[in-house]
Amino acid sequence: MEHHVENTGRVGAGVFNPRQLLTSLPDALRKLNPRHQLGNPVMFVVWVGSVLVTVFAVVDPSVFTVLIAVWLWFTVLFANLAEAVAEGRGKAQAETLRRTKKETMARRLTPDGSEERVPGAELRIGDLVVVEAGGVIPGDGDVVEGIATVDESAITGESAPVIRESGGDRCAVTGGTTVLSDRIVVKITTKPGESFVDRMIALVEGASRQKTPNEIALTILLSTLTIIFLLAVVALQPMVGYSGSTQSVIVLVALLVCLIPTTIGALLSAIGIAGMDRLVQRNVLATSGRAVEAAGDVSTLLLDKTGTITFGNRKATELIPVAGSTVDQLARAARLSSLADGTPEGRSIVELIEREHGLPAEATEDERLAEFVPFTAQTRMSGMDIGERLIRKGATSALRTWVRERGGDVPDEVERIVDEVSEQGGTPLVVAEYTGGKAVLRGVIRLSDVVKPGMRERFEELRSMGIRTVMITGDNPLTARAIAADAGVDDYLAEAKPEDKMALIQKEQEGGRLVAMTGDGTNDAPALAASDVGVAMNTGTSAAKEAGNMVDLDSNPTKLIEIVEIGKQLLITRGALTTFSVANDLAKYFAILPAMFVAIYPQLGGLNVMGLATPQSAILSAVIFNALVIVALIPLALRGVRYRPSSASALLRRNLLIYGLGGIVTPFAGIWLIDLLVRLIPGIG
């Protein structure tokens, strides 16, 4: 893994700061424009009501009318403020991202092989540009020639340089990053203004954010409720007139505003923007809000084994001597055979022997004079020659031949141990030694593709959420089964080819399930495009990044699990605040309805359970509370409701208990406290 440390604070937007309310106030005032309000039907009704009451306050002013008008405008303003704060956080991130963009002169290759210097903004798809050490890559593209170390800290926040090379799955480079060494030729794959940084800026600023299907459905529901309550309030006036009385337009507007779901209507946009914001904090670029929402509904997770479930680099975990040799003899021979092996597996053997057998990890003076034998694909072994003493370590078949050529025997138990290690998901390496007489096979080193710590617990959490996990690997079925059992995944796909991945995705989707997967290679592109949530690694090919609907700038495959959690947190937050808003309206009925009709029906005085001073103070207190609760819930909408893995029924019970019951109790306490202050105003109490 190139990036093992997640940079969640790259833009410092994770924590809500009350100062953001003040800095976002000018934007909130600009959003009072009626054209903007039309986009939110619930708040547009409140805006129209505010205008109507303001007209009455000017024509026939009174303390009650003026205060109602003021607090209705505050209700609209606070709703705008929630959206402005969310967008403000995005703009802060966008400004940070803009600073990473550097306008550079590019060295473009011409058809005859010469170079010409052109501004980076003039590059087009397919252009070839040369970038050498110290140069800035002028645009997104793929390395088609050479290899270099690249500093991507401006984009990812990770200070460690990464390797980018032509061919393979680590050829993609991002515009604005710096080449630290060597020379590469980059083929431009995006138009000016459409790079990943440009798209990320547009995304976090909200310019390209579209409402998701669930958000649209909820908006339709809220609009329908608003129309129903509007008709109900309009019908009240004839009913009151039939009773020989009248109600002022001011009171009817106040009732309507308190009845319609203004709380969730005001916060809905902020919740969606904040969901995207949480992804950006984790260096994930989503091409649409639909992908984030789909992540919350995912029911099948496809995960690559290497680098996601396991560390990828196999590690030595056990030395198994065979008959005639001791563990100490095997350890000494294995150490000597690995001193020349610069692979991660070779280093892990030396580390294991140093840790468990006390032998030094560095070669001694005499050992440095010995002849090192490096590993090659032809010999499939490595080792050391010290005079007539030859030590080798490698594949079973290669060592079997090497021992027999030098007059040695291969004990039967070696085959048994090798088969056992393979069946348990490990890789066996055989160690042998020749001392001048004949070769002796010392034993077997077990290499294990180590499962990352905590993965079994993560998969248990996903299982409790109703998500099925499938490990995808190119290993043989025996090895795949052993690692799958060790990691705790629900299923596995061994010896997987691109068409196998596609078939698995289609099979899962036929059952109505949403599928998420990660990938970085061109061969992953079809599966990424077919999956509902396809997370491409930034280090991967352009084909993979174009096929997916998310790009992880840190190239950390395990982040897919966090993306699912962010999607679920978005849905849970929206559901929780909707529950609170609807329950909140119920409690406000007990403040306003008795106050409206107590003069006509004195019996309704018994419903004044809060003991509110006068009808006017009750109505004003409810309107004030209705406005203030929006501001109080802005931090929760931006931060999100804390997510705990659990079943849908458990989440529903939690929502009803905390946000349903809380939505009923909070207004009673809040309106009662506000009434204690409002009754002190002359002309109200």
Coordinates of C-alpha atoms in Angstrom, one line a residue, residues 220-543:
I220 CA -42.1 15.4 -2.9
L221 CA -43.4 14.0 0.4
L222 CA -42.6 17.3 2.2
S223 CA -44.3 19.3 -0.6
T224 CA -47.4 17.1 -0.4
L225 CA -47.6 17.5 3.4
T226 CA -47.2 21.3 2.9
I227 CA -50.1 21.3 0.4
I228 CA -52.3 19.2 2.8
F229 CA -51.6 21.5 5.7
L230 CA -52.1 24.6 3.5
L231 CA -55.6 23.4 2.6
A232 CA -56.3 22.5 6.2
V233 CA -55.4 26.0 7.4
V234 CA -57.4 27.6 4.6
A235 CA -60.4 25.5 5.7
L236 CA -60.1 26.8 9.3
Q237 CA -61.4 30.3 8.5
P238 CA -64.8 29.2 7.3
M239 CA -65.1 26.9 10.3
V240 CA -64.2 29.7 12.7
G241 CA -66.6 32.0 10.8
Y242 CA -69.4 29.5 11.3
S243 CA -68.8 29.7 15.0
G244 CA -69.4 33.4 15.0
S245 CA -65.7 34.5 15.2
T246 CA -62.8 35.3 12.9
Q247 CA -59.1 34.5 12.9
S248 CA -56.4 36.9 11.7
V249 CA -54.3 36.1 8.7
I250 CA -51.3 36.5 11.0
V251 CA -52.4 33.7 13.2
L252 CA -53.3 31.4 10.3
V253 CA -49.8 32.0 8.7
A254 CA -48.1 31.3 12.0
L255 CA -50.1 28.1 12.3
L256 CA -49.2 27.0 8.8
V257 CA -45.5 27.6 9.3
C258 CA -45.5 25.6 12.5
L259 CA -47.5 22.7 11.0
I260 CA -45.5 22.2 7.8
P261 CA -42.2 20.2 8.2
T262 CA -40.0 23.3 8.2
T263 CA -37.2 21.7 10.3
I264 CA -36.3 18.9 7.8
G265 CA -37.3 21.2 4.9
A266 CA -34.7 23.7 6.1
L267 CA -31.9 21.1 6.7
L268 CA -32.4 18.7 3.8
S269 CA -30.0 20.4 1.4
A270 CA -27.4 20.8 4.2
I271 CA -27.6 17.1 5.0
G272 CA -26.8 16.2 1.4
I273 CA -24.0 18.6 1.1
A274 CA -22.5 17.4 4.4
G275 CA -22.6 13.8 3.2
M276 CA -20.4 14.7 0.2
D277 CA -18.2 16.8 2.5
R278 CA -17.5 13.7 4.7
L279 CA -16.3 11.9 1.6
V280 CA -14.1 14.7 0.5
Q281 CA -12.5 14.8 4.0
R282 CA -11.5 11.2 3.4
N283 CA -10.0 12.1 0.0
V284 CA -12.7 10.4 -2.0
L285 CA -14.1 12.1 -5.2
A286 CA -17.7 11.0 -6.0
T287 CA -18.9 11.9 -9.4
S288 CA -22.5 12.2 -8.1
G289 CA -24.6 12.2 -4.9
R290 CA -26.4 9.2 -6.2
A291 CA -23.2 7.1 -5.7
V292 CA -23.0 8.3 -2.0
E293 CA -26.6 7.4 -1.4
A294 CA -26.2 4.0 -3.2
A295 CA -23.3 3.3 -0.8
G296 CA -25.7 3.5 2.1
D297 CA -28.0 0.9 0.5
V298 CA -25.3 -1.5 -0.6
S299 CA -26.0 -5.2 0.4
T300 CA -23.0 -6.9 -1.3
L301 CA -19.4 -5.8 -1.0
L302 CA -16.7 -7.2 -3.4
L303 CA -13.2 -6.9 -2.0
D304 CA -9.9 -7.8 -3.5
K305 CA -7.8 -10.0 -1.2
T306 CA -4.4 -8.5 -1.8
G307 CA -3.9 -5.1 -0.2
T308 CA -7.5 -5.0 1.1
I309 CA -8.1 -8.0 3.3
T310 CA -4.4 -9.0 3.5
F311 CA -1.2 -7.0 3.6
G312 CA -0.3 -8.2 0.2
N313 CA 3.4 -8.9 1.0
R314 CA 3.6 -12.5 2.4
K315 CA 5.4 -12.8 5.7
A316 CA 7.4 -15.6 7.2
T317 CA 5.4 -17.0 10.2
E318 CA 6.9 -20.4 11.0
L319 CA 10.0 -22.7 10.5
I320 CA 9.2 -26.4 10.1
P321 CA 12.3 -28.7 10.3
V322 CA 12.2 -32.1 8.7
A323 CA 13.7 -35.4 10.1
G324 CA 17.4 -35.2 10.7
S325 CA 17.5 -31.4 11.1
T326 CA 16.9 -29.2 14.1
V327 CA 15.0 -25.9 14.2
D328 CA 18.4 -24.1 14.9
Q329 CA 20.0 -25.7 11.8
L330 CA 17.0 -24.7 9.7
A331 CA 17.0 -21.1 11.1
R332 CA 20.7 -20.7 10.4
A333 CA 20.4 -22.0 6.8
A334 CA 17.2 -20.0 6.2
R335 CA 18.9 -16.8 7.4
L336 CA 22.0 -17.3 5.1
S337 CA 19.8 -18.1 2.2
S338 CA 17.7 -14.9 2.7
L339 CA 20.5 -12.3 3.3
A340 CA 20.7 -11.8 -0.5
D341 CA 17.0 -11.8 -1.0
G342 CA 15.8 -8.2 -1.1
T343 CA 12.1 -9.1 -1.6
P344 CA 9.6 -8.4 1.2
E345 CA 9.4 -12.1 1.8
G346 CA 13.1 -12.5 2.1
R347 CA 13.3 -9.6 4.6
S348 CA 10.5 -11.1 6.6
I349 CA 12.4 -14.4 7.0
V350 CA 15.4 -12.6 8.4
E351 CA 13.2 -10.6 10.8
L352 CA 11.4 -13.8 12.0
I353 CA 14.8 -15.5 12.7
E354 CA 16.2 -12.4 14.4
R355 CA 13.0 -12.1 16.6
E356 CA 12.5 -15.8 17.5
H357 CA 16.0 -17.3 17.3
G358 CA 18.3 -14.3 18.1
L359 CA 20.4 -14.4 15.0
P360 CA 21.6 -11.1 13.6
A361 CA 19.7 -9.5 10.7
E362 CA 22.9 -8.0 9.2
A363 CA 25.6 -10.1 7.5
T364 CA 28.8 -10.6 9.4
E365 CA 32.3 -9.6 8.0
D366 CA 32.9 -13.1 6.7
E367 CA 29.4 -13.4 5.3
R368 CA 29.9 -10.2 3.3
L369 CA 32.8 -11.8 1.6
A370 CA 30.6 -14.7 0.5
E371 CA 29.0 -15.0 -2.9
F372 CA 25.3 -14.0 -2.8
V373 CA 23.0 -15.9 -5.2
P374 CA 20.0 -13.6 -6.0
F375 CA 16.5 -15.0 -6.8
T376 CA 15.7 -15.3 -10.5
A377 CA 12.5 -16.4 -12.3
Q378 CA 14.6 -19.2 -14.0
T379 CA 16.1 -20.8 -10.9
R380 CA 13.3 -19.9 -8.5
M381 CA 15.7 -19.9 -5.6
S382 CA 18.1 -17.6 -3.8
G383 CA 21.0 -18.3 -1.4
M384 CA 24.6 -17.9 -0.5
D385 CA 27.9 -19.7 -1.3
I386 CA 30.5 -19.8 1.5
G387 CA 33.4 -21.7 0.1
E388 CA 32.2 -25.3 -0.5
R389 CA 29.1 -24.7 1.6
L390 CA 26.0 -23.9 -0.5
I391 CA 22.7 -22.8 1.0
R392 CA 19.5 -22.4 -1.0
K393 CA 15.9 -21.5 -0.4
G394 CA 13.1 -21.5 -3.0
A395 CA 10.2 -23.3 -4.6
T396 CA 9.6 -26.9 -3.7
S397 CA 10.1 -28.4 -7.2
A398 CA 13.3 -26.3 -7.8
L399 CA 14.8 -27.4 -4.4
R400 CA 13.8 -31.0 -4.9
T401 CA 15.8 -31.1 -8.2
W402 CA 18.7 -29.2 -6.6
V403 CA 19.0 -31.6 -3.7
R404 CA 18.8 -34.8 -5.9
E405 CA 21.4 -33.4 -8.3
R406 CA 23.8 -33.2 -5.4
G407 CA 23.2 -36.7 -4.1
G408 CA 20.7 -35.8 -1.4
D409 CA 17.3 -37.4 -0.6
V410 CA 13.9 -35.6 -0.2
P411 CA 12.1 -37.1 2.8
D412 CA 8.4 -38.0 2.2
E413 CA 7.3 -35.8 5.0
V414 CA 8.5 -32.7 3.0
E415 CA 5.7 -33.3 0.5
R416 CA 3.2 -33.7 3.3
I417 CA 4.3 -30.5 5.0
V418 CA 4.2 -28.6 1.7
D419 CA 0.7 -29.8 0.9
E420 CA -0.5 -28.9 4.5
V421 CA 0.9 -25.4 4.3
S422 CA -0.7 -24.8 0.9
E423 CA -4.1 -26.1 2.1
Q424 CA -4.0 -23.7 5.0
G425 CA -3.5 -20.8 2.7
G426 CA 0.2 -20.4 3.1
T427 CA 3.2 -20.5 0.7
P428 CA 5.9 -23.1 1.4
L429 CA 9.6 -22.4 0.8
V430 CA 12.0 -25.3 1.0
V431 CA 15.5 -24.8 2.5
A432 CA 18.4 -27.0 1.7
E433 CA 22.2 -27.1 2.4
Y434 CA 25.2 -28.6 0.6
T435 CA 28.4 -29.0 2.6
G436 CA 30.7 -30.8 0.2
G437 CA 29.5 -34.4 0.7
K438 CA 25.8 -34.3 -0.2
A439 CA 22.8 -32.0 -0.1
V440 CA 20.6 -32.1 3.0
L441 CA 17.0 -30.7 3.0
R442 CA 16.7 -28.8 6.3
G443 CA 12.9 -27.9 6.3
V444 CA 10.1 -25.6 5.2
I445 CA 9.5 -22.0 5.8
R446 CA 5.8 -21.0 6.0
L447 CA 4.9 -17.7 4.3
S448 CA 1.5 -16.4 5.2
D449 CA -0.5 -13.8 3.4
V450 CA -1.3 -12.1 6.7
V451 CA -4.9 -10.9 7.2
K452 CA -4.9 -7.3 8.4
P453 CA -5.8 -6.8 12.1
G454 CA -9.4 -6.0 12.8
M455 CA -10.7 -7.2 9.4
R456 CA -12.8 -10.1 11.0
E457 CA -14.4 -7.5 13.3
R458 CA -15.1 -5.1 10.4
F459 CA -16.8 -8.0 8.5
E460 CA -18.8 -8.9 11.5
E461 CA -20.1 -5.3 11.6
L462 CA -21.0 -5.4 8.0
R463 CA -22.8 -8.7 8.5
S464 CA -24.8 -7.1 11.3
M465 CA -25.8 -4.4 8.8
G466 CA -27.1 -7.0 6.4
I467 CA -24.1 -6.6 4.0
R468 CA -22.7 -9.7 2.4
T469 CA -18.9 -9.7 1.8
V470 CA -17.2 -11.5 -1.1
M471 CA -13.4 -11.8 -1.3
I472 CA -12.0 -11.8 -4.9
T473 CA -8.6 -13.4 -5.5
G474 CA -6.5 -15.0 -8.2
D475 CA -5.3 -17.6 -5.7
N476 CA -6.2 -21.3 -6.1
P477 CA -9.4 -22.4 -4.3
L478 CA -7.6 -24.1 -1.4
T479 CA -5.6 -21.0 -0.6
A480 CA -8.7 -18.8 -1.1
R481 CA -10.8 -20.9 1.2
A482 CA -8.2 -20.8 4.0
I483 CA -7.8 -17.0 3.8
A484 CA -11.6 -16.4 3.5
A485 CA -12.1 -18.5 6.7
D486 CA -9.3 -16.6 8.5
A487 CA -10.7 -13.2 7.5
G488 CA -14.3 -14.0 8.2
V489 CA -15.8 -13.1 4.8
D490 CA -19.1 -14.6 3.7
D491 CA -17.9 -16.0 0.4
Y492 CA -15.0 -16.0 -2.0
L493 CA -14.3 -16.1 -5.7
A494 CA -11.0 -17.9 -6.5
E495 CA -8.9 -17.7 -9.7
A496 CA -11.1 -14.7 -10.6
K497 CA -10.9 -13.4 -14.2
P498 CA -12.7 -10.1 -15.4
E499 CA -15.6 -12.1 -16.8
D500 CA -16.0 -13.9 -13.5
K501 CA -16.3 -10.6 -11.7
M502 CA -18.9 -9.4 -14.1
A503 CA -20.9 -12.6 -13.8
L504 CA -20.8 -12.3 -10.0
I505 CA -22.0 -8.7 -10.0
Q506 CA -24.8 -9.5 -12.4
K507 CA -25.9 -12.5 -10.3
E508 CA -26.0 -10.3 -7.2
Q509 CA -27.9 -7.5 -8.9
E510 CA -30.5 -9.9 -10.3
G511 CA -31.7 -10.5 -6.7
G512 CA -32.3 -6.7 -6.3
R513 CA -29.2 -6.1 -4.3
L514 CA -26.8 -3.1 -4.8
V515 CA -23.2 -4.1 -5.3
A516 CA -20.0 -2.1 -4.4
M517 CA -16.4 -3.0 -5.4
T518 CA -12.9 -1.5 -5.7
G519 CA -10.5 -1.8 -8.6
D520 CA -7.5 -0.1 -10.2
G521 CA -6.7 -1.9 -13.5
T522 CA -8.1 -1.7 -17.0
N523 CA -9.4 -5.3 -16.5
D524 CA -11.4 -4.0 -13.5
A525 CA -13.1 -1.3 -15.6
P526 CA -16.1 -3.4 -16.8
A527 CA -16.9 -4.6 -13.3
L528 CA -16.5 -1.1 -11.9
A529 CA -18.9 0.3 -14.5
A530 CA -21.4 -2.5 -13.8
S531 CA -21.4 -2.2 -10.0
D532 CA -23.7 0.3 -8.2
V533 CA -20.8 1.8 -6.3
G534 CA -17.4 1.5 -8.1
V535 CA -14.4 2.9 -6.3
A536 CA -11.4 3.3 -8.5
M537 CA -7.9 3.8 -7.1
N538 CA -6.2 7.1 -8.0
T539 CA -3.0 5.1 -8.7
G540 CA -5.0 3.0 -11.3
T541 CA -5.5 3.4 -15.0
S542 CA -7.6 6.1 -16.5
A543 CA -10.0 3.4 -17.8

